[in-house]
């Protein structure tokens, strides 16, 4: 039985569909495999997909990072319910390390390639809207919050508005 409108349901998006969808802003597909990670970039008005290597991140690292983040969140939740086992500052540092790692190894290289980290005058009104589409283990990491929070100008919030794919 075939239902109207479901011909491509749960099927991968084609390259042509990505190019068409990028009319309103860049689309970044993060491909994360066990031993490597890369980004596929589609820019508005561009009829092709650009490859960006992310050599300092892998699927294995994404899994370790996810585990570290979950441990930090679980620890924070348990400390809210009972006596604190360790200082909150230490928990904050763990999460900050995860977000900084995502910033320097995944998000910033993509924004640098596009040229969005060079704009010191970026405001929320003129920031580009980027649609991030992570795959694999990196799908469970907070790319939307990536940043070096020890330096408030080095976060995604200062560079672009994001959307999930």
JSON list of C-alpha atoms in Angstrom, two decimals:
[
{"chain": "A", "resi": 1, "resn": "UNK", "atom": "CA", "xyz": [0.00, 0.00, 0.00]},
{"chain": "A", "resi": 2, "resn": "UNK", "atom": "CA", "xyz": [1.38, 3.39, -1.00]},
{"chain": "A", "resi": 3, "resn": "UNK", "atom": "CA", "xyz": [0.38, 6.54, 0.82]},
{"chain": "A", "resi": 4, "resn": "UNK", "atom": "CA", "xyz": [0.47, 9.88, -0.99]},
{"chain": "A", "resi": 5, "resn": "UNK", "atom": "CA", "xyz": [3.33, 12.12, 0.16]},
{"chain": "A", "resi": 6, "resn": "UNK", "atom": "CA", "xyz": [5.33, 9.28, 1.76]},
{"chain": "A", "resi": 7, "resn": "UNK", "atom": "CA", "xyz": [7.35, 8.19, -1.28]},
{"chain": "A", "resi": 8, "resn": "UNK", "atom": "CA", "xyz": [10.64, 9.32, 0.34]},
{"chain": "A", "resi": 9, "resn": "UNK", "atom": "CA", "xyz": [9.63, 8.86, 3.99]},
{"chain": "A", "resi": 10, "resn": "UNK", "atom": "CA", "xyz": [12.66, 7.90, 6.16]},
{"chain": "A", "resi": 11, "resn": "UNK", "atom": "CA", "xyz": [14.90, 7.95, 3.09]},
{"chain": "A", "resi": 12, "resn": "UNK", "atom": "CA", "xyz": [18.19, 9.90, 3.00]},
{"chain": "A", "resi": 13, "resn": "UNK", "atom": "CA", "xyz": [17.99, 13.43, 1.65]},
{"chain": "A", "resi": 14, "resn": "UNK", "atom": "CA", "xyz": [19.42, 13.71, -1.85]},
{"chain": "A", "resi": 15, "resn": "UNK", "atom": "CA", "xyz": [22.13, 16.21, -2.75]},
{"chain": "A", "resi": 16, "resn": "UNK", "atom": "CA", "xyz": [19.64, 18.12, -4.92]},
{"chain": "A", "resi": 17, "resn": "UNK", "atom": "CA", "xyz": [17.21, 18.36, -1.99]},
{"chain": "A", "resi": 18, "resn": "UNK", "atom": "CA", "xyz": [19.99, 19.72, 0.27]},
{"chain": "A", "resi": 19, "resn": "UNK", "atom": "CA", "xyz": [20.94, 22.34, -2.31]},
{"chain": "A", "resi": 20, "resn": "UNK", "atom": "CA", "xyz": [17.28, 23.38, -2.60]},
{"chain": "A", "resi": 21, "resn": "UNK", "atom": "CA", "xyz": [16.87, 23.53, 1.21]},
{"chain": "A", "resi": 22, "resn": "UNK", "atom": "CA", "xyz": [19.95, 25.76, 1.57]},
{"chain": "A", "resi": 23, "resn": "UNK", "atom": "CA", "xyz": [18.19, 28.71, -0.06]},
{"chain": "A", "resi": 24, "resn": "UNK", "atom": "CA", "xyz": [17.39, 30.19, 3.35]},
{"chain": "A", "resi": 25, "resn": "UNK", "atom": "CA", "xyz": [20.80, 29.55, 4.92]},
{"chain": "A", "resi": 26, "resn": "UNK", "atom": "CA", "xyz": [23.74, 27.19, 5.09]},
{"chain": "A", "resi": 27, "resn": "UNK", "atom": "CA", "xyz": [23.20, 23.53, 5.88]},
{"chain": "A", "resi": 28, "resn": "UNK", "atom": "CA", "xyz": [25.96, 21.63, 7.66]},
{"chain": "A", "resi": 29, "resn": "UNK", "atom": "CA", "xyz": [25.78, 17.84, 7.79]},
{"chain": "A", "resi": 30, "resn": "UNK", "atom": "CA", "xyz": [28.24, 16.48, 10.34]},
{"chain": "A", "resi": 31, "resn": "UNK", "atom": "CA", "xyz": [29.29, 12.98, 9.35]},
{"chain": "A", "resi": 32, "resn": "UNK", "atom": "CA", "xyz": [30.84, 11.24, 12.33]},
{"chain": "A", "resi": 33, "resn": "UNK", "atom": "CA", "xyz": [32.34, 7.78, 11.89]},
{"chain": "A", "resi": 34, "resn": "UNK", "atom": "CA", "xyz": [34.42, 5.73, 14.33]},
{"chain": "A", "resi": 35, "resn": "UNK", "atom": "CA", "xyz": [37.79, 6.92, 13.01]},
{"chain": "A", "resi": 36, "resn": "UNK", "atom": "CA", "xyz": [37.01, 10.26, 11.34]},
{"chain": "A", "resi": 37, "resn": "UNK", "atom": "CA", "xyz": [34.61, 13.16, 11.21]},
{"chain": "A", "resi": 38, "resn": "UNK", "atom": "CA", "xyz": [33.83, 15.68, 8.50]},
{"chain": "A", "resi": 39, "resn": "UNK", "atom": "CA", "xyz": [31.28, 18.28, 7.56]},
{"chain": "A", "resi": 40, "resn": "UNK", "atom": "CA", "xyz": [29.35, 18.56, 4.32]},
{"chain": "A", "resi": 41, "resn": "UNK", "atom": "CA", "xyz": [28.43, 22.18, 3.67]},
{"chain": "A", "resi": 42, "resn": "UNK", "atom": "CA", "xyz": [25.75, 23.52, 1.36]},
{"chain": "A", "resi": 43, "resn": "UNK", "atom": "CA", "xyz": [25.70, 27.30, 1.00]},
{"chain": "A", "resi": 44, "resn": "UNK", "atom": "CA", "xyz": [22.80, 29.37, -0.33]},
{"chain": "A", "resi": 45, "resn": "UNK", "atom": "CA", "xyz": [23.04, 29.94, -4.07]},
{"chain": "A", "resi": 46, "resn": "UNK", "atom": "CA", "xyz": [25.68, 27.25, -4.43]},
{"chain": "A", "resi": 47, "resn": "UNK", "atom": "CA", "xyz": [24.81, 24.20, -6.52]},
{"chain": "A", "resi": 48, "resn": "UNK", "atom": "CA", "xyz": [27.27, 21.82, -4.89]},
{"chain": "A", "resi": 49, "resn": "UNK", "atom": "CA", "xyz": [28.32, 20.32, -1.56]},
{"chain": "A", "resi": 50, "resn": "UNK", "atom": "CA", "xyz": [31.66, 21.28, 0.01]},
{"chain": "A", "resi": 51, "resn": "UNK", "atom": "CA", "xyz": [33.66, 18.85, 2.17]},
{"chain": "A", "resi": 52, "resn": "UNK", "atom": "CA", "xyz": [35.31, 20.15, 5.36]},
{"chain": "A", "resi": 53, "resn": "UNK", "atom": "CA", "xyz": [37.63, 17.76, 7.19]},
{"chain": "A", "resi": 54, "resn": "UNK", "atom": "CA", "xyz": [37.38, 17.77, 10.99]},
{"chain": "A", "resi": 55, "resn": "UNK", "atom": "CA", "xyz": [40.62, 15.92, 11.77]},
{"chain": "A", "resi": 56, "resn": "UNK", "atom": "CA", "xyz": [40.57, 16.46, 15.54]},
{"chain": "A", "resi": 57, "resn": "UNK", "atom": "CA", "xyz": [37.23, 14.74, 16.10]},
{"chain": "A", "resi": 58, "resn": "UNK", "atom": "CA", "xyz": [36.07, 11.14, 15.54]},
{"chain": "A", "resi": 59, "resn": "UNK", "atom": "CA", "xyz": [33.08, 8.99, 16.31]},
{"chain": "A", "resi": 60, "resn": "UNK", "atom": "CA", "xyz": [35.08, 7.40, 19.12]},
{"chain": "A", "resi": 61, "resn": "UNK", "atom": "CA", "xyz": [35.80, 10.84, 20.58]},
{"chain": "A", "resi": 62, "resn": "UNK", "atom": "CA", "xyz": [32.13, 11.78, 20.19]},
{"chain": "A", "resi": 63, "resn": "UNK", "atom": "CA", "xyz": [31.15, 8.71, 22.22]},
{"chain": "A", "resi": 64, "resn": "UNK", "atom": "CA", "xyz": [33.69, 9.55, 24.96]},
{"chain": "A", "resi": 65, "resn": "UNK", "atom": "CA", "xyz": [32.51, 13.18, 24.98]},
{"chain": "A", "resi": 66, "resn": "UNK", "atom": "CA", "xyz": [28.89, 12.09, 25.21]},
{"chain": "A", "resi": 67, "resn": "UNK", "atom": "CA", "xyz": [29.74, 9.79, 28.11]},
{"chain": "A", "resi": 68, "resn": "UNK", "atom": "CA", "xyz": [31.58, 12.61, 29.90]},
{"chain": "A", "resi": 69, "resn": "UNK", "atom": "CA", "xyz": [28.67, 14.98, 29.38]},
{"chain": "A", "resi": 70, "resn": "UNK", "atom": "CA", "xyz": [26.13, 12.43, 30.64]},
{"chain": "A", "resi": 71, "resn": "UNK", "atom": "CA", "xyz": [28.26, 11.76, 33.72]},
{"chain": "A", "resi": 72, "resn": "UNK", "atom": "CA", "xyz": [28.39, 15.49, 34.43]},
{"chain": "A", "resi": 73, "resn": "UNK", "atom": "CA", "xyz": [24.63, 15.91, 34.00]},
{"chain": "A", "resi": 74, "resn": "UNK", "atom": "CA", "xyz": [23.86, 12.82, 36.13]},
{"chain": "A", "resi": 75, "resn": "UNK", "atom": "CA", "xyz": [26.21, 14.03, 38.83]},
{"chain": "A", "resi": 76, "resn": "UNK", "atom": "CA", "xyz": [24.57, 17.44, 38.80]},
{"chain": "A", "resi": 77, "resn": "UNK", "atom": "CA", "xyz": [21.08, 15.89, 39.08]},
{"chain": "A", "resi": 78, "resn": "UNK", "atom": "CA", "xyz": [22.08, 13.61, 41.96]},
{"chain": "A", "resi": 79, "resn": "UNK", "atom": "CA", "xyz": [23.76, 16.48, 43.80]},
{"chain": "A", "resi": 80, "resn": "UNK", "atom": "CA", "xyz": [20.56, 18.51, 43.50]},
{"chain": "A", "resi": 81, "resn": "UNK", "atom": "CA", "xyz": [18.61, 15.72, 45.22]},
{"chain": "A", "resi": 82, "resn": "UNK", "atom": "CA", "xyz": [20.98, 15.15, 48.12]},
{"chain": "A", "resi": 83, "resn": "UNK", "atom": "CA", "xyz": [24.14, 16.41, 49.73]},
{"chain": "A", "resi": 84, "resn": "UNK", "atom": "CA", "xyz": [26.68, 17.53, 47.16]},
{"chain": "A", "resi": 85, "resn": "UNK", "atom": "CA", "xyz": [29.36, 14.92, 46.53]},
{"chain": "A", "resi": 86, "resn": "UNK", "atom": "CA", "xyz": [31.74, 17.34, 44.87]},
{"chain": "A", "resi": 87, "resn": "UNK", "atom": "CA", "xyz": [31.83, 21.06, 44.19]},
{"chain": "A", "resi": 88, "resn": "UNK", "atom": "CA", "xyz": [29.45, 22.39, 41.55]},
{"chain": "A", "resi": 89, "resn": "UNK", "atom": "CA", "xyz": [32.38, 24.31, 40.08]},
{"chain": "A", "resi": 90, "resn": "UNK", "atom": "CA", "xyz": [34.06, 21.00, 39.16]},
{"chain": "A", "resi": 91, "resn": "UNK", "atom": "CA", "xyz": [30.86, 19.80, 37.43]},
{"chain": "A", "resi": 92, "resn": "UNK", "atom": "CA", "xyz": [30.64, 23.08, 35.54]},
{"chain": "A", "resi": 93, "resn": "UNK", "atom": "CA", "xyz": [34.24, 22.62, 34.37]},
{"chain": "A", "resi": 94, "resn": "UNK", "atom": "CA", "xyz": [33.45, 19.16, 32.97]},
{"chain": "A", "resi": 95, "resn": "UNK", "atom": "CA", "xyz": [30.55, 20.54, 30.95]},
{"chain": "A", "resi": 96, "resn": "UNK", "atom": "CA", "xyz": [32.60, 23.57, 29.90]},
{"chain": "A", "resi": 97, "resn": "UNK", "atom": "CA", "xyz": [35.32, 21.21, 28.65]},
{"chain": "A", "resi": 98, "resn": "UNK", "atom": "CA", "xyz": [32.78, 19.30, 26.54]},
{"chain": "A", "resi": 99, "resn": "UNK", "atom": "CA", "xyz": [31.39, 22.52, 25.05]},
{"chain": "A", "resi": 100, "resn": "UNK", "atom": "CA", "xyz": [34.89, 23.90, 24.37]},
{"chain": "A", "resi": 101, "resn": "UNK", "atom": "CA", "xyz": [35.92, 20.63, 22.71]},
{"chain": "A", "resi": 102, "resn": "UNK", "atom": "CA", "xyz": [32.89, 20.80, 20.41]},
{"chain": "A", "resi": 103, "resn": "UNK", "atom": "CA", "xyz": [33.67, 24.46, 19.67]},
{"chain": "A", "resi": 104, "resn": "UNK", "atom": "CA", "xyz": [37.33, 24.05, 18.74]},
{"chain": "A", "resi": 105, "resn": "UNK", "atom": "CA", "xyz": [37.08, 20.69, 16.95]},
{"chain": "A", "resi": 106, "resn": "UNK", "atom": "CA", "xyz": [33.67, 20.78, 15.20]},
{"chain": "A", "resi": 107, "resn": "UNK", "atom": "CA", "xyz": [31.78, 24.07, 15.18]},
{"chain": "A", "resi": 108, "resn": "UNK", "atom": "CA", "xyz": [34.56, 26.67, 14.89]},
{"chain": "A", "resi": 109, "resn": "UNK", "atom": "CA", "xyz": [36.30, 24.98, 11.94]},
{"chain": "A", "resi": 110, "resn": "UNK", "atom": "CA", "xyz": [33.01, 25.05, 10.02]},
{"chain": "A", "resi": 111, "resn": "UNK", "atom": "CA", "xyz": [32.29, 28.67, 10.96]},
{"chain": "A", "resi": 112, "resn": "UNK", "atom": "CA", "xyz": [35.90, 29.62, 10.07]},
{"chain": "A", "resi": 113, "resn": "UNK", "atom": "CA", "xyz": [35.51, 27.98, 6.65]},
{"chain": "A", "resi": 114, "resn": "UNK", "atom": "CA", "xyz": [32.29, 29.89, 6.01]},
{"chain": "A", "resi": 115, "resn": "UNK", "atom": "CA", "xyz": [33.87, 33.10, 7.31]},
{"chain": "A", "resi": 116, "resn": "UNK", "atom": "CA", "xyz": [31.45, 33.66, 10.18]},
{"chain": "A", "resi": 117, "resn": "UNK", "atom": "CA", "xyz": [34.06, 33.91, 12.94]},
{"chain": "A", "resi": 118, "resn": "UNK", "atom": "CA", "xyz": [35.65, 36.95, 11.30]},
{"chain": "A", "resi": 119, "resn": "UNK", "atom": "CA", "xyz": [32.65, 39.24, 11.81]},
{"chain": "A", "resi": 120, "resn": "UNK", "atom": "CA", "xyz": [33.29, 41.20, 15.01]},
{"chain": "A", "resi": 121, "resn": "UNK", "atom": "CA", "xyz": [30.15, 43.27, 14.38]},
{"chain": "A", "resi": 122, "resn": "UNK", "atom": "CA", "xyz": [27.72, 40.33, 14.39]},
{"chain": "A", "resi": 123, "resn": "UNK", "atom": "CA", "xyz": [24.43, 41.07, 16.10]},
{"chain": "A", "resi": 124, "resn": "UNK", "atom": "CA", "xyz": [21.46, 38.80, 16.62]},
{"chain": "A", "resi": 125, "resn": "UNK", "atom": "CA", "xyz": [19.65, 40.60, 13.78]},
{"chain": "A", "resi": 126, "resn": "UNK", "atom": "CA", "xyz": [22.25, 39.95, 11.08]},
{"chain": "A", "resi": 127, "resn": "UNK", "atom": "CA", "xyz": [23.63, 36.58, 12.20]},
{"chain": "A", "resi": 128, "resn": "UNK", "atom": "CA", "xyz": [23.21, 33.83, 9.64]},
{"chain": "A", "resi": 129, "resn": "UNK", "atom": "CA", "xyz": [20.84, 30.95, 10.31]},
{"chain": "A", "resi": 130, "resn": "UNK", "atom": "CA", "xyz": [22.68, 27.66, 9.97]},
{"chain": "A", "resi": 131, "resn": "UNK", "atom": "CA", "xyz": [20.90, 24.33, 9.92]},
{"chain": "A", "resi": 132, "resn": "UNK", "atom": "CA", "xyz": [23.07, 21.71, 11.64]},
{"chain": "A", "resi": 133, "resn": "UNK", "atom": "CA", "xyz": [22.40, 18.06, 10.79]},
{"chain": "A", "resi": 134, "resn": "UNK", "atom": "CA", "xyz": [24.63, 15.81, 12.91]},
{"chain": "A", "resi": 135, "resn": "UNK", "atom": "CA", "xyz": [24.86, 12.06, 12.28]},
{"chain": "A", "resi": 136, "resn": "UNK", "atom": "CA", "xyz": [26.17, 9.17, 14.33]},
{"chain": "A", "resi": 137, "resn": "UNK", "atom": "CA", "xyz": [27.40, 9.63, 17.88]},
{"chain": "A", "resi": 138, "resn": "UNK", "atom": "CA", "xyz": [27.70, 13.41, 17.53]},
{"chain": "A", "resi": 139, "resn": "UNK", "atom": "CA", "xyz": [23.89, 13.58, 17.19]},
{"chain": "A", "resi": 140, "resn": "UNK", "atom": "CA", "xyz": [23.68, 13.28, 20.97]},
{"chain": "A", "resi": 141, "resn": "UNK", "atom": "CA", "xyz": [26.01, 16.20, 21.70]},
{"chain": "A", "resi": 142, "resn": "UNK", "atom": "CA", "xyz": [24.91, 19.83, 22.23]},
{"chain": "A", "resi": 143, "resn": "UNK", "atom": "CA", "xyz": [26.37, 21.49, 19.12]},
{"chain": "A", "resi": 144, "resn": "UNK", "atom": "CA", "xyz": [23.88, 24.32, 19.70]},
{"chain": "A", "resi": 145, "resn": "UNK", "atom": "CA", "xyz": [25.72, 25.25, 22.91]},
{"chain": "A", "resi": 146, "resn": "UNK", "atom": "CA", "xyz": [29.31, 24.75, 21.70]},
{"chain": "A", "resi": 147, "resn": "UNK", "atom": "CA", "xyz": [31.72, 27.39, 22.85]},
{"chain": "A", "resi": 148, "resn": "UNK", "atom": "CA", "xyz": [34.67, 28.39, 24.95]},
{"chain": "A", "resi": 149, "resn": "UNK", "atom": "CA", "xyz": [32.88, 29.89, 27.92]},
{"chain": "A", "resi": 150, "resn": "UNK", "atom": "CA", "xyz": [36.12, 31.04, 29.50]},
{"chain": "A", "resi": 151, "resn": "UNK", "atom": "CA", "xyz": [36.14, 33.59, 26.66]},
{"chain": "A", "resi": 152, "resn": "UNK", "atom": "CA", "xyz": [32.60, 34.90, 26.10]},
{"chain": "A", "resi": 153, "resn": "UNK", "atom": "CA", "xyz": [33.24, 35.95, 22.48]},
{"chain": "A", "resi": 154, "resn": "UNK", "atom": "CA", "xyz": [34.07, 32.39, 21.40]},
{"chain": "A", "resi": 155, "resn": "UNK", "atom": "CA", "xyz": [30.65, 30.77, 21.37]},
{"chain": "A", "resi": 156, "resn": "UNK", "atom": "CA", "xyz": [28.11, 29.95, 18.69]},
{"chain": "A", "resi": 157, "resn": "UNK", "atom": "CA", "xyz": [25.72, 32.45, 20.24]},
{"chain": "A", "resi": 158, "resn": "UNK", "atom": "CA", "xyz": [28.04, 35.25, 19.12]},
{"chain": "A", "resi": 159, "resn": "UNK", "atom": "CA", "xyz": [28.33, 33.95, 15.55]},
{"chain": "A", "resi": 160, "resn": "UNK", "atom": "CA", "xyz": [25.09, 32.45, 14.24]},
{"chain": "A", "resi": 161, "resn": "UNK", "atom": "CA", "xyz": [21.57, 31.35, 14.93]},
{"chain": "A", "resi": 162, "resn": "UNK", "atom": "CA", "xyz": [21.11, 27.64, 14.64]},
{"chain": "A", "resi": 163, "resn": "UNK", "atom": "CA", "xyz": [18.45, 25.20, 13.68]},
{"chain": "A", "resi": 164, "resn": "UNK", "atom": "CA", "xyz": [18.24, 21.45, 13.88]},
{"chain": "A", "resi": 165, "resn": "UNK", "atom": "CA", "xyz": [18.07, 19.44, 10.69]}
]
